[in-house]
Amino acid sequence: MTMSESVWARVDLRPIGIGGKADGAVLQALHAGEGLLMFLRFEAIYAMLSAAAVEAEVGLDAVDRRVVDVFANVAREVSTVLCVAASTADRQVNLAVEAVERLPQVARLMRDGVISVAAFGDIVLQATGVADADLIAAVDTATAADLREMGGVSRTDAANAARRSVAEVDPDGVRERRQMRGKAVTVSHDVDGSDVTIATTPEDAAVIDASLNVVADAVCGNDSRTRGVRRHDAAVALLTRGEFVCDCGDDDCAATAPESVVSDRFAKVVVHVVADAATLDGDSEKAGWLDGYGVLDAHHVREVAARSDAVMRPLDLAGLADGTAQPGNSYRPTAACDTAVRAVFGTCTDPGCARPAWRCDLDHQIEFNHDEPAAGGATCPCNLNPKCRFHHLLKTFGTGWVDDQVVDANGVIWTEVTTPTGFTMRSRARNQWLLPDLGLVPCRHGETVAPGVVDDETQPERARTRTQAKHAHRMRIRSRRRYARACAEAARLVTAEEDGEPPL
Ligand SMILES: [Zn+2]
Ligand SMILES: [Zn+2]
Ligand SMILES: [Zn+2]
């Protein structure tokens, strides 16, 4: 059969909303269809495997998956039909077994378009180490229940949900597997260059990451390198006891700092971990959260807390009820409010963006009114969420988009974004499980009656006075151009830079 004869081209998809005017809803339907087709593919592969096992007169559970007659034969057929390498075909058969035998509830999320095919693969990876049948069933149930209600599940969200289920269902197994994972530095070479890989713990990786940024950012505005290259040069300098200097060529460059200043900067490297007191005390196996990494199992949280360089700060939610903004500056949240909001969302709240919360701006969902703070958007967990600089710009200056944030009757915090074509994505705060009571902290502010014009931090200029109003049209165009430029610039930097870091 050639492609032109494929029955798919003749299927009428209009009854299910595909084929008319293209918009967000159509895109979503097509995305869901991919998941359904892959689910059906896995079922088919599994059925072939079962049939081959019957043929070979072995029970499927007794099949040694290296036995040529059964597993390899089916894998070879997959390889032949799909024209893929043997290793890819093996993986397909393995995923089929996972979808049918080990993670059937999660697989149904893929069938229903709740998670992508790639996210399913990520969940399988997280659950690989769980061998016990009862435990994997519990992981399947917990992960599926969590993701089904989440809304807008990215691959990172899927992996974190699975990691949390595994951590809480199988804490001993997780701890064992984590401790078996080796630490090493390896060097490999290929035709055009070489790689140095450090296999280490998530917390040390986070510290290294933050430290490289600290050094890499210590240059003046005339440095010619991208941030990715500066991070590389900083790493090489630190590992070889070399010097990291600004490359502007100016002998008097203020950025070329003496050793003492560099050490001072290092002292300011902070990596945030949020966990329950009960977890720290060893009374609970509830997981914690490491900013920039994700879910940490309870034992791991206790290990990190026991480090000599760890600083512990209680997060007082009861105290938060008495004040969410700093006294004297109602635009700035208190430290507790700031921490709680970043922790409960975990990442930038734009669907699909995995930028760690502590590298984001805290955005007032409804704009703060600097002239009349009590009338504008409140500095309160109900109206604050993290947005990376790129998405903060998009939210502030984008046209045709509507953002919202709601706390439902159960204290669950949701963000919502409606696209210009009218598609609404509603997402639960990713780490609602981490701080389930945050949304129940009573608000101490009134209704918003007069939101501010635009968020102060990113606003190029304000269009509020009468004089300025005369130029409203021109300003709109200017701001649109500025917005387009800012987006292009941010997109350029995101692509150009190794770690996808937007400009700060
Ligand atoms: Zn310089
Ligand atoms: Zn973002
Ligand atoms: Zn509030």
XYZ file of C-alpha atoms and ligand atoms in Angstrom:
507
model
C 0.000 0.000 0.000
C 1.400 3.407 -0.917
C 0.791 6.571 1.035
C -1.721 7.856 -1.513
C -3.903 4.804 -0.938
C -3.993 5.256 2.832
C -7.489 5.016 4.170
C -6.736 7.865 6.588
C -6.857 10.456 3.838
C -10.483 9.497 3.107
C -11.734 9.483 6.680
C -14.216 12.257 7.363
C -13.052 13.891 10.578
C -15.485 16.818 10.478
C -17.958 15.154 12.853
C -15.237 15.301 15.513
C -14.368 18.913 14.759
C -11.340 18.361 12.514
C -11.259 19.660 8.976
C -13.076 22.966 9.374
C -11.477 26.246 10.390
C -8.151 25.622 12.093
C -7.936 26.894 15.666
C -6.749 25.873 19.107
C -9.580 23.380 19.542
C -8.675 21.621 16.266
C -5.030 21.502 17.296
C -6.065 19.975 20.587
C -8.260 17.367 18.858
C -5.406 16.368 16.536
C -3.034 16.110 19.492
C -5.518 13.880 21.316
C -5.873 11.752 18.168
C -2.134 11.065 18.139
C -2.428 9.670 21.651
C -5.388 7.491 20.702
C -3.580 6.077 17.660
C -0.476 5.304 19.692
C -2.598 3.632 22.360
C -4.174 1.467 19.629
C -0.717 0.697 18.248
C 0.459 -0.482 21.667
C -2.653 -2.639 22.035
C -2.003 -4.160 18.612
C 1.623 -4.907 19.392
C 0.600 -6.473 22.689
C -2.037 -8.596 20.926
C 0.616 -9.810 18.486
C 2.847 -10.643 21.429
C 0.051 -12.599 23.128
C -0.727 -14.471 19.919
C 2.938 -15.349 19.442
C 3.111 -16.597 23.026
C 0.076 -18.831 22.445
C 1.644 -20.079 19.222
C 4.883 -20.904 21.044
C 2.842 -22.525 23.810
C 4.267 -20.345 26.574
C 2.305 -18.125 28.945
C 3.025 -14.445 28.334
C 4.193 -13.984 31.894
C 6.670 -16.836 31.359
C 8.103 -15.289 28.230
C 11.745 -14.593 28.602
C 11.867 -11.398 26.619
C 15.179 -12.354 25.082
C 13.678 -15.518 23.618
C 13.896 -15.163 19.856
C 10.652 -16.982 19.178
C 8.302 -14.635 20.924
C 9.493 -11.152 21.900
C 12.176 -10.821 19.233
C 9.917 -12.112 16.504
C 7.275 -9.524 17.264
C 9.919 -6.809 17.630
C 11.303 -7.795 14.223
C 7.866 -7.447 12.672
C 7.474 -3.999 14.268
C 10.898 -3.084 12.936
C 10.036 -4.281 9.417
C 6.628 -2.629 9.205
C 7.657 0.703 10.740
C 11.108 0.700 9.106
C 12.885 1.368 12.381
C 16.065 0.031 13.956
C 15.857 -3.103 16.090
C 16.470 -1.075 19.269
C 13.579 1.280 18.436
C 11.296 -1.683 17.757
C 12.323 -3.289 21.072
C 11.369 -0.074 22.816
C 7.975 -0.062 21.101
C 7.271 -3.602 22.267
C 8.427 -2.689 25.771
C 6.142 0.362 25.792
C 3.269 -1.841 24.612
C 3.859 -4.177 27.556
C 4.034 -1.175 29.913
C 0.802 0.257 28.493
C -1.136 -2.967 28.864
C 0.411 -4.707 31.865
C 2.066 -2.188 34.148
C 0.580 1.258 33.600
C -2.893 0.713 32.089
C -4.491 3.745 33.785
C -1.708 6.066 32.673
C -1.955 4.608 29.149
C -5.650 5.516 29.124
C -4.660 9.138 29.758
C -2.696 8.959 26.504
C -5.726 7.390 24.781
C -7.901 10.241 26.060
C -5.501 12.986 25.006
C -4.708 14.021 28.586
C -0.998 13.289 28.152
C 1.162 13.158 25.033
C 2.851 10.056 23.671
C 6.209 11.493 24.757
C 4.882 12.099 28.284
C 3.770 8.477 28.467
C 7.347 7.428 27.632
C 8.656 9.755 30.357
C 6.328 8.209 32.942
C 7.417 4.695 31.929
C 11.007 5.780 32.495
C 10.246 7.126 35.982
C 8.509 3.874 36.973
C 11.071 1.491 35.445
C 12.664 0.587 38.763
C 9.407 -0.432 40.428
C 9.251 -4.220 40.008
C 6.658 -5.331 42.560
C 3.205 -5.821 41.005
C 1.274 -4.193 43.872
C 3.610 -1.213 43.974
C 3.482 -0.575 40.234
C -0.322 -0.806 40.385
C -0.325 1.829 43.139
C 2.044 4.043 41.135
C -0.230 3.678 38.092
C -3.333 4.640 40.086
C -1.733 7.594 41.891
C -0.057 9.036 38.788
C -3.178 8.733 36.646
C -5.396 10.279 39.327
C -3.013 13.217 39.718
C -2.612 13.891 35.985
C -6.252 13.470 35.028
C -7.234 16.490 37.118
C -4.174 18.614 36.378
C -5.051 20.236 33.038
C -2.399 21.048 30.441
C 0.123 18.321 31.257
C 3.643 18.913 29.923
C 6.338 16.241 29.800
C 7.954 17.783 32.874
C 4.621 17.702 34.721
C 4.094 14.063 33.755
C 7.578 13.041 34.857
C 7.205 14.879 38.178
C 3.807 13.347 38.906
C 5.229 9.883 38.253
C 8.354 10.582 40.285
C 6.247 11.711 43.213
C 4.055 8.609 43.052
C 7.120 6.366 42.927
C 8.773 8.291 45.778
C 5.714 8.015 48.021
C 4.637 4.477 47.070
C 8.091 2.872 47.041
C 10.346 5.011 49.275
C 12.785 2.214 50.086
C 13.171 1.240 46.444
C 13.733 4.836 45.404
C 16.360 5.306 48.062
C 18.145 2.101 47.071
C 18.162 2.936 43.371
C 19.317 6.472 44.055
C 22.192 5.292 46.171
C 23.224 2.780 43.523
C 23.500 5.483 40.908
C 27.183 6.219 40.529
C 28.977 9.521 40.652
C 31.551 10.101 37.947
C 33.096 12.524 35.536
C 33.463 11.153 32.031
C 35.139 12.577 28.963
C 34.125 11.551 25.462
C 35.332 12.639 22.046
C 33.696 12.777 18.656
C 34.707 14.131 15.267
C 34.140 17.795 16.010
C 34.759 18.113 19.714
C 34.545 16.612 23.159
C 32.126 16.386 26.055
C 32.733 16.352 29.778
C 29.836 14.870 31.725
C 29.453 15.085 35.486
C 27.114 12.455 36.919
C 26.046 13.835 40.285
C 23.108 14.433 42.630
C 20.289 16.813 41.624
C 21.165 19.176 44.468
C 24.823 19.400 43.497
C 23.822 19.793 39.861
C 21.555 22.686 40.901
C 24.365 24.323 42.867
C 26.784 23.897 39.942
C 24.192 25.358 37.571
C 23.577 28.393 39.774
C 27.312 28.869 40.393
C 28.077 28.879 36.672
C 25.447 31.568 36.165
C 26.960 33.647 38.948
C 30.388 33.564 37.317
C 29.138 33.750 33.724
C 27.061 36.855 34.485
C 30.003 38.709 36.006
C 30.874 40.489 32.760
C 30.165 43.967 31.447
C 27.679 44.726 28.658
C 30.454 44.658 26.042
C 31.317 41.008 26.457
C 30.882 39.347 23.045
C 29.963 35.827 24.177
C 26.543 34.237 24.557
C 25.572 33.122 28.023
C 26.060 29.478 27.015
C 29.665 30.138 25.993
C 30.301 32.194 29.138
C 28.970 29.339 31.282
C 31.333 26.996 29.485
C 34.310 29.345 29.932
C 33.395 29.776 33.597
C 33.275 25.995 34.108
C 36.633 25.460 32.426
C 38.178 28.309 34.437
C 36.835 26.960 37.730
C 37.939 23.389 37.016
C 41.404 24.271 35.769
C 42.113 27.027 38.308
C 42.178 29.395 35.403
C 40.827 32.908 35.232
C 37.410 33.951 33.979
C 37.467 37.477 32.649
C 35.270 39.758 30.639
C 36.384 39.742 26.969
C 35.513 43.400 26.279
C 39.203 44.250 25.995
C 38.939 47.255 28.302
C 41.738 47.157 30.882
C 39.590 49.052 33.336
C 36.515 46.853 32.923
C 34.659 46.966 36.198
C 33.421 43.400 35.702
C 36.829 41.801 36.010
C 36.471 41.198 39.690
C 39.103 40.305 42.250
C 38.969 36.927 43.968
C 37.217 38.275 47.054
C 34.290 39.599 45.012
C 33.944 36.258 43.242
C 33.846 34.372 46.560
C 31.275 36.828 47.757
C 29.102 36.046 44.750
C 29.470 32.331 45.397
C 28.243 32.818 48.930
C 25.004 34.118 47.446
C 24.273 30.972 45.424
C 21.036 29.580 46.836
C 19.166 26.457 45.801
C 15.624 26.190 47.155
C 14.081 23.037 48.579
C 10.537 23.020 49.985
C 9.251 20.180 52.148
C 6.900 19.469 55.038
C 8.263 19.600 58.581
C 6.964 16.036 59.059
C 9.102 14.888 56.136
C 12.171 16.544 57.667
C 11.422 14.921 61.014
C 11.158 11.500 59.388
C 7.463 11.188 60.311
C 6.241 11.310 56.725
C 7.275 9.972 53.338
C 5.667 12.930 51.579
C 8.000 14.124 48.847
C 9.590 17.574 48.627
C 10.517 19.907 45.786
C 13.939 21.048 44.585
C 13.707 24.181 42.440
C 15.128 23.541 38.987
C 14.919 19.765 39.379
C 11.507 18.735 40.638
C 10.251 16.123 43.059
C 12.690 14.812 45.698
C 11.822 11.696 47.697
C 11.493 12.160 51.468
C 14.772 10.489 52.339
C 16.543 12.637 49.803
C 14.972 15.745 51.356
C 16.379 14.685 54.739
C 19.819 14.119 53.195
C 19.813 17.587 51.670
C 18.629 19.099 54.970
C 21.524 17.398 56.775
C 24.134 19.070 54.585
C 26.443 21.388 56.468
C 25.586 24.228 54.077
C 21.807 23.843 54.418
C 19.862 26.710 55.981
C 16.381 25.891 57.289
C 13.549 28.434 57.302
C 10.038 27.604 58.479
C 7.291 28.689 56.108
C 4.531 30.069 58.299
C 1.227 29.818 56.434
C -0.724 30.928 59.501
C 1.432 34.051 59.663
C 0.843 34.573 55.958
C -2.813 35.261 56.670
C -1.771 38.362 58.597
C 0.210 39.908 55.798
C 1.114 38.930 52.261
C 2.686 42.213 51.156
C 5.625 43.986 52.710
C 4.702 46.712 55.157
C 5.178 50.056 53.441
C 5.406 48.534 49.947
C 2.234 46.749 49.030
C 3.619 45.840 45.582
C 6.293 43.562 47.061
C 5.226 40.265 48.626
C 6.659 39.264 51.980
C 9.380 36.613 51.937
C 6.889 33.983 53.121
C 4.362 34.906 50.433
C 7.062 34.924 47.766
C 8.320 31.475 48.817
C 4.846 29.966 49.105
C 3.745 31.195 45.666
C 6.917 29.995 43.937
C 6.683 26.637 45.725
C 3.012 25.963 44.933
C 3.509 26.610 41.215
C 7.006 25.119 40.916
C 7.677 26.563 37.469
C 6.619 29.364 35.156
C 2.838 29.075 34.863
C 2.708 29.320 31.092
C 1.530 25.869 29.926
C 4.537 23.803 28.869
C 7.184 26.150 30.279
C 9.511 24.426 32.732
C 11.526 27.454 33.816
C 12.140 26.987 37.561
C 9.982 29.226 39.771
C 12.928 30.842 41.531
C 14.253 32.030 38.165
C 10.929 33.665 37.305
C 9.337 37.016 38.043
C 6.341 36.984 40.353
C 3.553 38.401 38.235
C 0.456 40.141 39.568
C -2.184 38.268 37.556
C -4.492 41.277 37.727
C -2.184 44.267 37.438
C -1.171 46.065 40.581
C -2.380 49.659 40.691
C 0.543 51.793 41.843
C -1.606 54.916 42.234
C -4.338 53.191 44.170
C -2.989 49.894 45.522
C -6.187 48.940 47.343
C -8.195 49.134 44.101
C -5.824 47.133 41.878
C -4.676 43.528 41.718
C -3.680 42.295 45.174
C -0.264 41.183 46.338
C -1.667 37.887 47.595
C -1.279 34.189 46.695
C -4.671 34.417 44.965
C -3.240 36.913 42.478
C 0.448 36.086 42.145
C 2.196 33.496 40.011
C 5.682 32.927 38.605
C 6.321 33.821 34.980
C 9.668 33.568 33.239
C 10.826 36.825 31.706
C 9.835 35.662 28.225
C 6.286 34.687 29.215
C 5.985 37.720 31.465
C 6.598 39.871 28.373
C 4.111 37.850 26.336
C 1.463 38.176 29.022
C 2.016 41.883 29.515
C 2.111 43.006 25.901
C 0.474 40.207 23.927
C -2.813 41.010 22.223
C -5.831 38.739 22.125
C -4.800 36.637 25.113
C -6.721 36.474 28.377
C -5.087 35.280 31.581
C -6.856 34.435 34.775
C -6.163 32.912 38.168
C -8.807 31.405 40.426
C -8.878 29.690 43.792
C -11.761 27.212 43.881
C -13.958 26.378 46.877
C -11.526 23.627 47.954
C -8.588 26.011 48.023
C -7.132 24.621 44.787
C -5.278 27.288 42.821
C -5.765 27.361 39.036
C -4.340 29.476 36.253
C -6.167 29.886 32.982
C -5.115 31.219 29.623
C -7.388 31.776 26.622
C -5.710 31.982 23.229
C -6.670 34.433 20.463
C -8.615 31.617 18.710
C -10.641 31.031 21.857
C -9.048 27.903 23.271
C -8.835 27.893 27.062
C -6.195 25.949 28.943
C -6.896 25.641 32.652
C -4.069 24.308 34.783
C -3.932 23.427 38.442
C -0.979 24.843 40.385
C 1.578 22.111 39.748
C 2.594 21.682 43.348
C -0.838 21.996 44.905
C 0.099 18.748 46.719
C 3.103 20.444 48.322
C 1.162 23.299 49.953
C -2.486 22.128 49.894
C -3.499 24.783 52.440
C -2.085 27.823 50.680
C -5.292 28.439 48.722
C -7.220 28.388 51.999
C -5.285 31.292 53.510
C -7.952 33.994 53.855
C -7.605 37.061 51.650
C -7.274 40.371 53.466
C -8.009 42.578 50.475
C -11.142 43.786 48.746
C -12.360 43.138 45.236
C -10.289 44.553 42.414
C -12.119 47.594 41.088
C -9.376 49.338 39.124
C -6.511 47.167 37.941
C -3.261 48.935 37.145
C -2.573 49.654 33.499
C 0.287 47.284 33.105
C 2.809 45.589 35.324
C 5.331 48.169 36.387
C 8.436 46.051 36.061
C 8.193 45.283 32.374
C 6.186 48.237 31.161
C 8.048 50.330 28.617
C 5.935 53.395 29.376
C 2.613 54.158 30.951
C -0.444 55.293 29.069
C -2.384 56.824 31.912
C -2.332 60.605 31.852
C -4.535 62.746 29.598
C -1.542 63.946 27.633
C -0.378 60.465 27.045
C -3.868 59.392 26.081
C -3.649 61.619 23.005
C -0.801 59.462 21.827
C -2.533 56.251 22.697
C -2.685 54.994 19.149
C 0.967 55.654 18.442
C 1.913 54.175 21.754
C -0.043 51.040 21.033
C 1.798 50.566 17.783
C 5.096 51.328 19.465
C 4.416 48.922 22.244
C 3.376 46.283 19.723
C 6.633 46.784 17.850
C 8.555 46.760 21.073
C 6.739 43.600 22.014
C 7.604 41.984 18.681
C 11.222 43.037 19.098
C 11.348 41.775 22.670
C 9.865 38.444 21.608
C 12.253 38.099 18.677
C 15.168 38.988 20.933
C 14.058 36.599 23.663
C 13.455 33.829 21.118
C 16.889 34.466 19.596
C 18.583 34.233 22.977
C 16.614 31.140 23.914
C 17.777 29.403 20.738
C 21.287 30.764 20.847
C 21.992 29.812 24.372
C 22.877 26.363 25.337
C 20.678 26.241 28.391
C 17.728 28.124 26.946
C 18.157 30.919 29.460
C 16.074 33.989 28.552
C 17.710 37.371 29.039
C 17.675 38.643 32.614
Zn 34.057 44.200 30.266
Zn 7.818 30.641 30.902
Zn -6.106 37.142 47.943
